PDB file of C-alpha atoms in Angstrom:
ATOM      1  CA  MET C1437     105.215  26.043  12.368  1.00 35.00           C
ATOM      2  CA  ARG C1438     103.993  22.521  13.711  1.00 35.00           C
ATOM      3  CA  THR C1439     105.162  18.834  12.654  1.00 39.00           C
ATOM      4  CA  LEU C1440     102.742  16.325  13.023  1.00 34.00           C
ATOM      5  CA  LYS C1441     104.686  15.047  16.497  1.00 36.00           C
ATOM      6  CA  HIS C1442     104.493  18.750  17.798  1.00 39.00           C
ATOM      7  CA  ARG C1443     100.387  18.838  17.099  1.00 38.00           C
ATOM      8  CA  PHE C1444     100.246  15.091  18.295  1.00 35.00           C
ATOM      9  CA  LEU C1445     101.453  16.114  21.471  1.00 35.00           C
ATOM     10  CA  TYR C1446     100.013  18.961  21.568  1.00 35.00           C
ATOM     11  CA  GLY C1447      96.786  17.405  21.418  1.00 43.00           C
ATOM     12  CA  ILE C1448      97.673  15.131  24.102  1.00 36.00           C
ATOM     13  CA  LEU C1449      98.853  17.776  26.302  1.00 33.00           C
ATOM     14  CA  LEU C1450      95.229  19.589  25.371  1.00 37.00           C
ATOM     15  CA  ILE C1451      93.368  16.665  26.717  1.00 35.00           C
ATOM     16  CA  SER C1452      94.840  16.145  30.035  1.00 39.00           C
ATOM     17  CA  LEU C1453      94.609  19.705  30.709  1.00 32.00           C
ATOM     18  CA  THR C1454      90.689  19.522  29.985  1.00 36.00           C
ATOM     19  CA  ALA C1455      90.285  16.228  32.070  1.00 39.00           C
ATOM     20  CA  THR C1456      91.945  18.130  34.639  1.00 35.00           C
ATOM     21  CA  CYS C1457      90.003  20.959  34.431  1.00 36.00           C
ATOM     22  CA  LEU C1458      86.665  18.680  34.072  1.00 34.00           C
ATOM     23  CA  SER C1459      87.657  17.348  36.992  1.00 38.00           C
ATOM     24  CA  MET C1460      87.890  19.735  39.116  1.00 35.00           C
ATOM     25  CA  ALA C1461      84.526  21.397  38.133  1.00 37.00           C
ATOM     26  CA  LEU C1462      83.115  18.353  39.220  1.00 37.00           C
ATOM     27  CA  ILE C1463      84.299  18.616  42.053  1.00 37.00           C
ATOM     28  CA  ALA C1464      83.360  22.319  42.499  1.00 39.00           C
ATOM     29  CA  GLY C1465      80.002  21.581  41.276  1.00 40.00           C
ATOM     30  CA  ARG C1466      79.358  18.782  43.512  1.00 41.00           C
ATOM     31  CA  ALA C1467      80.092  20.847  46.328  1.00 38.00           C
ATOM     32  CA  ARG C1468      78.096  23.446  45.123  1.00 40.00           C
ATOM     33  CA  THR C1469      74.261  24.560  44.945  1.00 39.00           C
ATOM     34  CA  ASP C1470      72.832  24.488  41.352  1.00 41.00           C
ATOM     35  CA  ARG C1471      70.385  27.785  43.195  1.00 43.00           C
ATOM     36  CA  GLN C1472      71.253  30.118  40.254  1.00 35.00           C
ATOM     37  CA  ALA C1473      70.766  27.737  37.601  1.00 32.00           C
ATOM     38  CA  SER C1474      66.593  26.619  39.629  1.00 36.00           C
ATOM     39  CA  GLY C1475      66.445  29.720  40.884  1.00 39.00           C
ATOM     40  CA  GLU C1476      65.670  28.079  44.352  1.00 58.00           C
ATOM     41  CA  GLY C1477      67.414  30.556  47.073  1.00 85.00           C
ATOM     42  CA  TYR C1478      68.718  26.685  49.181  1.00 91.00           C
ATOM     43  CA  ILE C1479      71.436  24.470  48.936  1.00 94.00           C
ATOM     44  CA  LYS C1480      71.010  21.026  47.387  1.00 92.00           C
ATOM     45  CA  TRP C1481      74.306  18.659  47.740  1.00 92.00           C
ATOM     46  CA  VAL C1482      76.763  18.728  50.378  1.00 94.00           C
ATOM     47  CA  ASP C1483      79.945  16.735  50.622  1.00 93.00           C
ATOM     48  CA  PHE C1484      81.301  17.218  54.010  1.00 95.00           C
ATOM     49  CA  ASP C1485      84.580  15.542  53.376  1.00 95.00           C
ATOM     50  CA  VAL C1486      86.676  17.753  56.529  1.00 97.00           C
ATOM     51  CA  THR C1487      89.128  15.530  58.102  1.00 97.00           C
ATOM     52  CA  ALA C1488      89.033  14.975  62.030  1.00 97.00           C
ATOM     53  CA  ALA C1489      92.349  16.495  61.759  1.00 98.00           C
ATOM     54  CA  ALA C1490      91.347  19.913  59.936  1.00 98.00           C
ATOM     55  CA  MET C1491      88.195  20.204  62.537  1.00 98.00           C
ATOM     56  CA  ASN C1492      90.777  19.612  65.381  1.00 98.00           C
ATOM     57  CA  ASP C1493      93.352  21.964  64.052  1.00 98.00           C
ATOM     58  CA  ALA C1494      90.619  24.809  63.384  1.00 98.00           C
ATOM     59  CA  LEU C1495      88.923  24.184  66.634  1.00 98.00           C
ATOM     60  CA  GLN C1496      92.093  24.991  68.481  1.00 98.00           C
ATOM     61  CA  VAL C1497      92.511  28.204  66.793  1.00 98.00           C
ATOM     62  CA  ASP C1498      89.290  28.870  67.487  1.00 98.00           C
ATOM     63  CA  LEU C1499      89.803  28.212  71.260  1.00 98.00           C
ATOM     64  CA  SER C1500      92.844  30.221  71.164  1.00 97.00           C
ATOM     65  CA  THR C1501      91.345  33.168  69.953  1.00 97.00           C
ATOM     66  CA  TYR C1502      88.426  33.348  71.578  1.00 97.00           C
ATOM     67  CA  GLY C1503      88.302  36.630  73.725  1.00 94.00           C
ATOM     68  CA  THR C1504      91.077  38.229  71.860  1.00 94.00           C
ATOM     69  CA  GLU C1505      90.105  41.196  69.273  1.00 94.00           C
ATOM     70  CA  HIS C1506      90.397  38.719  66.447  1.00 94.00           C
ATOM     71  CA  HIS C1507      89.134  36.014  67.302  1.00 96.00           C
ATOM     72  CA  VAL C1508      89.268  33.618  64.675  1.00 97.00           C
ATOM     73  CA  SER C1509      85.758  30.961  64.030  1.00 97.00           C
ATOM     74  CA  TRP C1510      86.952  27.396  63.163  1.00 98.00           C
ATOM     75  CA  ILE C1511      83.909  27.500  60.574  1.00 98.00           C
ATOM     76  CA  ASP C1512      85.503  30.124  58.709  1.00 98.00           C
ATOM     77  CA  CYS C1513      88.846  28.598  59.138  1.00 98.00           C
ATOM     78  CA  LEU C1514      87.159  25.066  57.333  1.00 98.00           C
ATOM     79  CA  ALA C1515      84.916  26.990  54.698  1.00 98.00           C
ATOM     80  CA  TYR C1516      88.687  28.778  53.210  1.00 98.00           C
ATOM     81  CA  LEU C1517      90.328  25.266  53.483  1.00 98.00           C
ATOM     82  CA  GLY C1518      87.129  24.174  51.519  1.00 97.00           C
ATOM     83  CA  ALA C1519      87.319  26.962  48.712  1.00 97.00           C
ATOM     84  CA  ARG C1520      90.692  26.746  48.733  1.00 97.00           C
ATOM     85  CA  TYR C1521      90.820  22.636  47.870  1.00 97.00           C
ATOM     86  CA  GLY C1522      87.511  22.396  46.533  1.00 96.00           C
ATOM     87  CA  GLY C1523      85.475  20.752  48.740  1.00 96.00           C
ATOM     88  CA  SER C1524      88.247  17.548  48.754  1.00 96.00           C
ATOM     89  CA  PHE C1525      90.492  17.295  52.029  1.00 97.00           C
ATOM     90  CA  GLN C1526      92.456  14.679  51.266  1.00 94.00           C
ATOM     91  CA  GLY C1527      95.863  17.316  50.924  1.00 95.00           C
ATOM     92  CA  TYR C1528      94.915  19.343  54.054  1.00 97.00           C
ATOM     93  CA  LYS C1529      98.132  20.692  55.184  1.00 97.00           C
ATOM     94  CA  LYS C1530      98.047  22.946  58.509  1.00 98.00           C
ATOM     95  CA  SER C1531     100.282  25.093  57.196  1.00 98.00           C
ATOM     96  CA  ASP C1532      97.667  26.442  54.899  1.00 98.00           C
ATOM     97  CA  LEU C1533      95.430  26.898  57.816  1.00 98.00           C
ATOM     98  CA  THR C1534      98.064  28.470  59.720  1.00 98.00           C
ATOM     99  CA  ARG C1535      98.757  31.218  57.292  1.00 97.00           C
ATOM    100  CA  PHE C1536      94.802  31.996  56.790  1.00 98.00           C
ATOM    101  CA  THR C1537      94.601  32.578  60.426  1.00 97.00           C
ATOM    102  CA  GLU C1538      97.513  34.742  60.888  1.00 96.00           C
ATOM    103  CA  ARG C1539      96.323  37.207  58.068  1.00 96.00           C
ATOM    104  CA  LEU C1540      92.948  37.590  60.194  1.00 96.00           C
ATOM    105  CA  GLN C1541      94.682  38.226  63.405  1.00 93.00           C
ATOM    106  CA  LYS C1542      96.875  41.052  61.446  1.00 93.00           C
ATOM    107  CA  GLY C1543      93.624  42.386  60.998  1.00 93.00           C
ATOM    108  CA  GLU C1544      92.885  41.600  57.788  1.00 96.00           C
ATOM    109  CA  ALA C1545      89.335  41.403  56.426  1.00 96.00           C
ATOM    110  CA  ILE C1546      88.148  38.035  55.505  1.00 96.00           C
ATOM    111  CA  GLU C1547      85.999  39.087  52.780  1.00 96.00           C
ATOM    112  CA  ALA C1548      89.258  40.660  51.703  1.00 97.00           C
ATOM    113  CA  ILE C1549      91.149  37.243  51.946  1.00 97.00           C
ATOM    114  CA  THR C1550      88.368  35.293  49.996  1.00 97.00           C
ATOM    115  CA  THR C1551      87.312  37.574  47.651  1.00 95.00           C
ATOM    116  CA  ASN C1552      88.211  35.551  44.276  1.00 94.00           C
ATOM    117  CA  MET C1553      87.362  31.936  46.136  1.00 96.00           C
ATOM    118  CA  LYS C1554      83.777  31.843  44.369  1.00 93.00           C
ATOM    119  CA  TYR C1555      82.824  28.913  46.533  1.00 95.00           C
ATOM    120  CA  PHE C1556      83.846  30.938  49.596  1.00 97.00           C
ATOM    121  CA  SER C1557      80.327  31.845  50.596  1.00 96.00           C
ATOM    122  CA  TYR C1558      78.705  27.994  49.517  1.00 97.00           C
ATOM    123  CA  TYR C1559      81.081  26.264  51.975  1.00 97.00           C
ATOM    124  CA  ARG C1560      80.454  28.824  55.066  1.00 97.00           C
ATOM    125  CA  GLU C1561      76.846  28.161  54.607  1.00 97.00           C
ATOM    126  CA  ALA C1562      77.151  24.130  53.878  1.00 97.00           C
ATOM    127  CA  TYR C1563      79.732  23.357  56.600  1.00 98.00           C
ATOM    128  CA  GLY C1564      77.910  25.948  59.121  1.00 97.00           C
ATOM    129  CA  ALA C1565      75.004  24.035  58.607  1.00 97.00           C
ATOM    130  CA  VAL C1566      76.747  20.965  59.922  1.00 97.00           C
ATOM    131  CA  LEU C1567      79.225  22.535  62.568  1.00 97.00           C
ATOM    132  CA  ASP C1568      77.884  26.381  63.900  1.00 92.00           C
ATOM    133  CA  SER C1569      76.367  24.896  66.788  1.00 95.00           C
ATOM    134  CA  TYR C1570      78.970  22.745  68.618  1.00 97.00           C
ATOM    135  CA  VAL C1571      81.081  25.255  69.988  1.00 97.00           C
ATOM    136  CA  GLY C1572      80.707  28.419  71.986  1.00 96.00           C
ATOM    137  CA  GLU C1573      79.440  29.089  75.628  1.00 96.00           C
ATOM    138  CA  TYR C1574      77.753  26.598  77.717  1.00 96.00           C
ATOM    139  CA  TYR C1575      77.424  25.612  81.569  1.00 96.00           C
ATOM    140  CA  ARG C1576      79.291  22.852  82.738  1.00 93.00           C
ATOM    141  CA  ASP C1577      78.236  21.991  86.305  1.00 91.00           C
ATOM    142  CA  GLY C1578      77.397  25.700  86.665  1.00 92.00           C
ATOM    143  CA  LYS C1579      80.761  26.712  85.384  1.00 95.00           C
ATOM    144  CA  LEU C1580      80.447  29.040  82.047  1.00 96.00           C
ATOM    145  CA  LEU C1581      82.829  27.579  79.415  1.00 96.00           C
ATOM    146  CA  TYR C1582      83.601  28.175  75.887  1.00 97.00           C
ATOM    147  CA  GLY C1583      84.364  25.130  74.148  1.00 97.00           C
ATOM    148  CA  LEU C1584      83.342  21.680  72.058  1.00 98.00           C
ATOM    149  CA  ARG C1585      79.560  21.452  73.655  1.00 97.00           C
ATOM    150  CA  ALA C1586      78.816  18.856  71.419  1.00 97.00           C
ATOM    151  CA  PHE C1587      79.390  14.720  72.376  1.00 98.00           C
ATOM    152  CA  SER C1588      80.107  11.398  70.490  1.00 98.00           C
ATOM    153  CA  PRO C1589      76.903   9.675  70.527  1.00 98.00           C
ATOM    154  CA  ILE C1590      78.902   6.438  72.401  1.00 98.00           C
ATOM    155  CA  ALA C1591      79.178   7.390  75.941  1.00 98.00           C
ATOM    156  CA  SER C1592      82.441   7.137  77.636  1.00 98.00           C
ATOM    157  CA  GLY C1593      83.770   3.852  79.056  1.00 97.00           C
ATOM    158  CA  TYR C1594      82.230   1.872  76.218  1.00 97.00           C
ATOM    159  CA  TYR C1595      84.317   0.384  73.230  1.00 96.00           C
ATOM    160  CA  TYR C1596      82.752   0.607  69.760  1.00 95.00           C
ATOM    161  CA  GLU C1597      84.527  -0.294  66.055  1.00 95.00           C
ATOM    162  CA  HIS C1598      83.602   1.608  63.135  1.00 88.00           C
ATOM    163  CA  TYR C1599      84.864   2.323  59.791  1.00 86.00           C
ATOM    164  CA  ASP C1600      83.868   4.912  56.590  1.00 81.00           C
ATOM    165  CA  ASP C1601      80.728   2.741  55.531  1.00 74.00           C
ATOM    166  CA  PHE C1602      78.674   5.555  54.308  1.00 67.00           C
ATOM    167  CA  GLY C1603      76.974   4.780  50.613  1.00 66.00           C
ATOM    168  CA  ALA C1604      77.242   1.365  51.187  1.00 73.00           C
ATOM    169  CA  SER C1605      75.075  -0.686  49.656  1.00 65.00           C
ATOM    170  CA  ARG C1606      71.681  -2.251  51.331  1.00 69.00           C
ATOM    171  CA  SER C1607      69.074  -4.451  50.357  1.00 60.00           C
ATOM    172  CA  TYR C1608      66.657  -4.907  53.096  1.00 61.00           C
ATOM    173  CA  GLY C1609      63.270  -3.884  51.103  1.00 61.00           C
ATOM    174  CA  TYR C1610      65.106  -2.630  48.081  1.00 63.00           C
ATOM    175  CA  ALA C1611      68.272  -1.666  46.788  1.00 60.00           C
ATOM    176  CA  ARG C1612      69.831   1.444  48.303  1.00 62.00           C
ATOM    177  CA  GLU C1613      72.696   3.249  49.854  1.00 71.00           C
ATOM    178  CA  HIS C1614      73.838   3.759  53.203  1.00 66.00           C
ATOM    179  CA  LEU C1615      73.216   7.691  54.576  1.00 79.00           C
ATOM    180  CA  GLY C1616      74.451   6.858  57.757  1.00 83.00           C
ATOM    181  CA  HIS C1617      77.068   5.564  59.802  1.00 93.00           C
ATOM    182  CA  ASP C1618      77.355   2.134  61.911  1.00 94.00           C
ATOM    183  CA  LEU C1619      79.334   2.026  65.382  1.00 96.00           C
ATOM    184  CA  MET C1620      79.424  -1.627  66.068  1.00 96.00           C
ATOM    185  CA  GLY C1621      79.642  -1.984  69.930  1.00 97.00           C
ATOM    186  CA  SER C1622      77.890  -4.190  73.015  1.00 98.00           C
ATOM    187  CA  ILE C1623      73.975  -4.368  73.679  1.00 98.00           C
ATOM    188  CA  GLY C1624      73.483  -1.714  76.151  1.00 98.00           C
ATOM    189  CA  THR C1625      75.242   0.589  75.521  1.00 98.00           C
ATOM    190  CA  PRO C1626      74.140   4.554  76.478  1.00 98.00           C
ATOM    191  CA  VAL C1627      73.720   6.353  73.023  1.00 98.00           C
ATOM    192  CA  ILE C1628      74.192  10.157  73.422  1.00 98.00           C
ATOM    193  CA  ALA C1629      72.853  13.078  72.250  1.00 98.00           C
ATOM    194  CA  ILE C1630      75.039  14.893  69.798  1.00 97.00           C
ATOM    195  CA  GLU C1631      73.018  18.240  70.356  1.00 97.00           C
ATOM    196  CA  SER C1632      70.566  19.442  71.891  1.00 96.00           C
ATOM    197  CA  GLY C1633      67.249  19.962  69.915  1.00 96.00           C
ATOM    198  CA  TYR C1634      63.168  18.462  69.753  1.00 97.00           C
ATOM    199  CA  VAL C1635      62.648  14.775  70.124  1.00 98.00           C
ATOM    200  CA  GLU C1636      60.804  14.934  66.714  1.00 97.00           C
ATOM    201  CA  ALA C1637      60.402  10.721  65.431  1.00 97.00           C
ATOM    202  CA  LEU C1638      60.008   8.014  68.262  1.00 98.00           C
ATOM    203  CA  GLY C1639      58.783   4.431  67.675  1.00 97.00           C
ATOM    204  CA  TRP C1640      59.229   1.904  65.025  1.00 97.00           C
ATOM    205  CA  ASN C1641      60.516   1.677  61.889  1.00 94.00           C
ATOM    206  CA  GLN C1642      61.108  -1.292  60.303  1.00 93.00           C
ATOM    207  CA  TYR C1643      63.979  -0.284  58.730  1.00 90.00           C
ATOM    208  CA  GLY C1644      65.573   1.190  61.953  1.00 94.00           C
ATOM    209  CA  GLY C1645      64.321  -0.652  64.568  1.00 96.00           C
ATOM    210  CA  TRP C1646      63.669   1.009  67.822  1.00 98.00           C
ATOM    211  CA  ARG C1647      64.855   4.958  66.312  1.00 97.00           C
ATOM    212  CA  VAL C1648      64.680   8.209  67.558  1.00 98.00           C
ATOM    213  CA  GLY C1649      64.483  11.208  65.456  1.00 98.00           C
ATOM    214  CA  ILE C1650      66.184  14.877  66.655  1.00 98.00           C
ATOM    215  CA  ARG C1651      65.928  18.217  65.398  1.00 97.00           C
ATOM    216  CA  SER C1652      68.559  20.921  66.026  1.00 96.00           C
ATOM    217  CA  PHE C1653      66.874  23.979  67.195  1.00 95.00           C
ATOM    218  CA  ASP C1654      67.622  25.606  64.557  1.00 94.00           C
ATOM    219  CA  ASN C1655      65.725  23.069  62.158  1.00 94.00           C
ATOM    220  CA  GLN C1656      68.905  22.331  59.808  1.00 96.00           C
ATOM    221  CA  ARG C1657      70.068  19.276  61.281  1.00 97.00           C
ATOM    222  CA  TYR C1658      67.955  16.133  61.934  1.00 97.00           C
ATOM    223  CA  TYR C1659      69.899  13.404  64.161  1.00 98.00           C
ATOM    224  CA  TYR C1660      68.576   9.315  63.752  1.00 97.00           C
ATOM    225  CA  TYR C1661      69.747   7.248  65.599  1.00 98.00           C
ATOM    226  CA  ALA C1662      68.382   3.404  65.090  1.00 96.00           C
ATOM    227  CA  HIS C1663      68.628  -0.113  65.879  1.00 97.00           C
ATOM    228  CA  LEU C1664      68.230   0.440  69.915  1.00 98.00           C
ATOM    229  CA  ARG C1665      68.187  -2.091  71.977  1.00 98.00           C
ATOM    230  CA  LYS C1666      65.368  -4.561  72.356  1.00 98.00           C
ATOM    231  CA  ASP C1667      62.701  -4.318  75.499  1.00 98.00           C
ATOM    232  CA  HIS C1668      64.249  -1.268  76.824  1.00 98.00           C
ATOM    233  CA  PRO C1669      65.209   0.891  74.451  1.00 98.00           C
ATOM    234  CA  TYR C1670      65.037   4.514  75.078  1.00 98.00           C
ATOM    235  CA  ALA C1671      65.545   6.419  78.198  1.00 98.00           C
ATOM    236  CA  PRO C1672      62.816   6.478  80.862  1.00 95.00           C
ATOM    237  CA  ASP C1673      59.766   8.771  79.712  1.00 93.00           C
ATOM    238  CA  LEU C1674      61.590   9.712  76.196  1.00 97.00           C
ATOM    239  CA  ALA C1675      58.748  11.212  74.314  1.00 97.00           C
ATOM    240  CA  ALA C1676      58.134  12.951  70.859  1.00 97.00           C
ATOM    241  CA  GLY C1677      58.036  16.589  72.010  1.00 96.00           C
ATOM    242  CA  ASP C1678      60.869  16.218  74.503  1.00 97.00           C
ATOM    243  CA  ILE C1679      63.783  18.741  74.234  1.00 96.00           C
ATOM    244  CA  VAL C1680      66.622  16.774  74.881  1.00 97.00           C
ATOM    245  CA  THR C1681      70.218  18.496  75.946  1.00 96.00           C
ATOM    246  CA  ALA C1682      73.211  17.715  74.448  1.00 97.00           C
ATOM    247  CA  GLY C1683      75.340  14.833  77.280  1.00 97.00           C
ATOM    248  CA  ASP C1684      72.077  13.724  77.391  1.00 97.00           C
ATOM    249  CA  VAL C1685      71.461   9.686  77.094  1.00 98.00           C
ATOM    250  CA  ILE C1686      68.325   8.785  74.561  1.00 98.00           C
ATOM    251  CA  GLY C1687      68.327   5.329  74.403  1.00 98.00           C
ATOM    252  CA  TYR C1688      70.701   2.169  74.234  1.00 98.00           C
ATOM    253  CA  LEU C1689      72.387   0.400  71.482  1.00 98.00           C
ATOM    254  CA  GLY C1690      70.729  -3.005  70.027  1.00 98.00           C
ATOM    255  CA  MET C1691      70.278  -4.378  67.228  1.00 98.00           C
ATOM    256  CA  THR C1692      66.609  -4.647  66.433  1.00 97.00           C
ATOM    257  CA  GLY C1693      65.111  -3.637  62.596  1.00 94.00           C
ATOM    258  CA  TYR C1694      65.029  -5.340  59.533  1.00 92.00           C
ATOM    259  CA  SER C1695      61.585  -5.866  60.655  1.00 95.00           C
ATOM    260  CA  ALA C1696      58.043  -5.172  59.866  1.00 94.00           C
ATOM    261  CA  LYS C1697      57.053  -7.003  63.383  1.00 96.00           C
ATOM    262  CA  GLU C1698      57.868  -4.480  66.306  1.00 97.00           C
ATOM    263  CA  ASN C1699      60.717  -5.223  69.000  1.00 98.00           C
ATOM    264  CA  VAL C1700      62.722  -8.274  66.666  1.00 97.00           C
ATOM    265  CA  ASN C1701      66.264  -8.915  66.294  1.00 97.00           C
ATOM    266  CA  ASN C1702      67.106  -8.747  63.076  1.00 94.00           C
ATOM    267  CA  ILE C1703      70.376  -7.389  62.392  1.00 95.00           C
ATOM    268  CA  ASN C1704      73.456  -9.085  62.906  1.00 93.00           C
ATOM    269  CA  VAL C1705      74.997  -6.896  64.529  1.00 94.00           C
ATOM    270  CA  PRO C1706      74.886  -5.065  67.564  1.00 97.00           C
ATOM    271  CA  HIS C1707      75.183  -1.214  66.284  1.00 96.00           C
ATOM    272  CA  LEU C1708      73.789   2.383  66.302  1.00 97.00           C
ATOM    273  CA  HIS C1709      72.691   3.653  63.094  1.00 95.00           C
ATOM    274  CA  PHE C1710      72.959   7.657  62.917  1.00 94.00           C
ATOM    275  CA  GLY C1711      72.865   9.497  60.013  1.00 96.00           C
ATOM    276  CA  ILE C1712      72.484  13.730  59.922  1.00 96.00           C
ATOM    277  CA  GLN C1713      70.461  14.773  57.685  1.00 96.00           C
ATOM    278  CA  LEU C1714      70.591  18.901  56.725  1.00 96.00           C
ATOM    279  CA  ILE C1715      67.789  20.919  56.168  1.00 95.00           C
ATOM    280  CA  PHE C1716      67.991  24.457  53.941  1.00 95.00           C
ATOM    281  CA  ASP C1717      64.196  24.052  53.141  1.00 92.00           C
ATOM    282  CA  ALA C1718      61.801  22.847  54.718  1.00 91.00           C
ATOM    283  CA  SER C1719      60.953  20.454  51.276  1.00 90.00           C
ATOM    284  CA  GLN C1720      63.821  18.427  52.044  1.00 91.00           C
ATOM    285  CA  LYS C1721      63.237  16.989  55.371  1.00 91.00           C
ATOM    286  CA  ASP C1722      60.802  14.456  53.393  1.00 88.00           C
ATOM    287  CA  GLY C1723      61.057  15.071  49.718  1.00 81.00           C
ATOM    288  CA  VAL C1724      63.470  13.975  46.853  1.00 79.00           C
ATOM    289  CA  ASN C1725      66.503  16.170  47.873  1.00 84.00           C
ATOM    290  CA  GLN C1726      67.245  15.053  51.089  1.00 91.00           C
ATOM    291  CA  ILE C1727      70.661  15.943  51.791  1.00 94.00           C
ATOM    292  CA  TRP C1728      72.793  13.064  54.080  1.00 94.00           C
ATOM    293  CA  ILE C1729      76.008  13.943  55.183  1.00 94.00           C
ATOM    294  CA  ASP C1730      78.999  11.264  55.472  1.00 93.00           C
ATOM    295  CA  CYS C1731      79.564  11.677  59.454  1.00 94.00           C
ATOM    296  CA  TYR C1732      82.901   8.853  59.961  1.00 94.00           C
ATOM    297  CA  GLU C1733      85.295  11.725  60.252  1.00 96.00           C
ATOM    298  CA  LEU C1734      82.863  14.044  62.478  1.00 97.00           C
ATOM    299  CA  THR C1735      82.418  10.762  64.734  1.00 95.00           C
ATOM    300  CA  LYS C1736      86.462  10.313  64.998  1.00 96.00           C
ATOM    301  CA  PHE C1737      86.143  14.286  65.357  1.00 98.00           C
ATOM    302  CA  LEU C1738      83.493  14.182  68.220  1.00 97.00           C
ATOM    303  CA  TYR C1739      85.246  10.919  70.275  1.00 96.00           C
ATOM    304  CA  LYS C1740      87.742  13.557  71.771  1.00 95.00           C
ATOM    305  CA  ASN C1741      84.682  14.739  73.722  1.00 97.00           C
ATOM    306  CA  ARG C1742      82.600  11.859  75.206  1.00 98.00           C
ATOM    307  CA  MET C1743      79.527  11.878  77.991  1.00 98.00           C
ATOM    308  CA  GLU C1744      80.529  10.275  81.450  1.00 98.00           C
ATOM    309  CA  THR C1745      77.640   8.161  82.839  1.00 98.00           C
ATOM    310  CA  ILE C1746      76.315   7.281  85.913  1.00 98.00           C
ATOM    311  CA  PRO C1747      72.690   4.748  87.243  1.00 98.00           C
ATOM    312  CA  THR C1748      70.089   5.959  87.596  1.00 97.00           C
ATOM    313  CA  ALA C1749      68.471   6.207  91.467  1.00 95.00           C
ATOM    314  CA  ASP C1750      66.756   2.821  90.697  1.00 95.00           C
ATOM    315  CA  GLY C1751      69.620   1.595  88.596  1.00 95.00           C
ATOM    316  CA  LYS C1752      67.942   0.897  85.966  1.00 95.00           C
ATOM    317  CA  ASP C1753      68.880   2.868  83.683  1.00 98.00           C
ATOM    318  CA  ARG C1754      72.074   5.521  83.260  1.00 98.00           C
ATOM    319  CA  LYS C1755      72.109   9.250  82.938  1.00 97.00           C
ATOM    320  CA  ALA C1756      75.178  11.872  82.053  1.00 97.00           C
ATOM    321  CA  ALA C1757      77.723  12.368  84.932  1.00 97.00           C
ATOM    322  CA  THR C1758      77.627  16.122  84.373  1.00 95.00           C
ATOM    323  CA  SER C1759      75.001  18.689  83.773  1.00 91.00           C
ATOM    324  CA  ILE C1760      74.955  20.554  80.290  1.00 92.00           C
ATOM    325  CA  VAL C1761      72.946  24.134  80.047  1.00 92.00           C
ATOM    326  CA  ILE C1762      73.535  25.253  76.546  1.00 87.00           C
ATOM    327  CA  THR C1763      73.188  29.092  76.968  1.00 77.00           C
ATOM    328  CA  ASP C1764      71.792  30.332  73.049  1.00 74.00           C
ATOM    329  CA  VAL C1765      68.739  27.566  72.986  1.00 65.00           C
ATOM    330  CA  PRO C1766      65.073  28.549  73.127  1.00 59.00           C
ATOM    331  CA  ASP C1767      63.690  27.816  77.399  1.00 53.00           C
TER     332      ASP C1767
END
């Protein structure tokens, strides 16, 4: 028979366990779709908390196994870790990745490894929406390569500072969260297209100043580059509807915006604001269910691949120093 003291201690333990379970459920809940409850078959929420270290390690696995009998996708690796960690990579251990890849390389099916991971398919879709096109075959100066083919948004040789500012408060116009990532640098720093795609938006926006929006070819990512340079914000002849290639110079860092009047510097510190919106359904692009992800760790990861630039013939602009051709994009 339990004494009063035992019952009290048991109650405390039960409360603690319940709180732990609720915490884990909240983590999983934020990192999954409510599609079953709503009957709608697309993802409503993504917390992209994958660290640069985990992305680097997963990429090395992908590169080292490419062309072998058991090629291991870096997205599969990250999805496995996401399902294992409930979406939080704060406790990431490379040993967890190593054990997973060793099982795959021995021929064990990924379906068997993840059979008891309820949210593996969710993380595979969510992380794939961010990263699937970043690694693959491409031509660089005519040579066929396989590897990372997405670029840092800041050209090589140009200094910048940044910190994790996603979700910070903004007050111009109305109180809102900062749904992007700021990279503080010098006016005129070349801004690079992270990924190939179509120029979907170009021109003045009172919040973003001179800005450009680029949609990926698979329509799942919308890249937003804002506060571009006054008087000369864009690469020559850049226009809505154009196709840009990963690594292209698309514009120049500045401090425009926060004004209904065009071409005004109302930003206090020169910086590039860039954001990535994930789109699983067309209604999310401009609707109430927009998904913008934290790009801080992704920016740290992409630092390893910065495009060098050289002057254009007239010396007024910069262009990519090398020619990139992505092999699996529309003509």
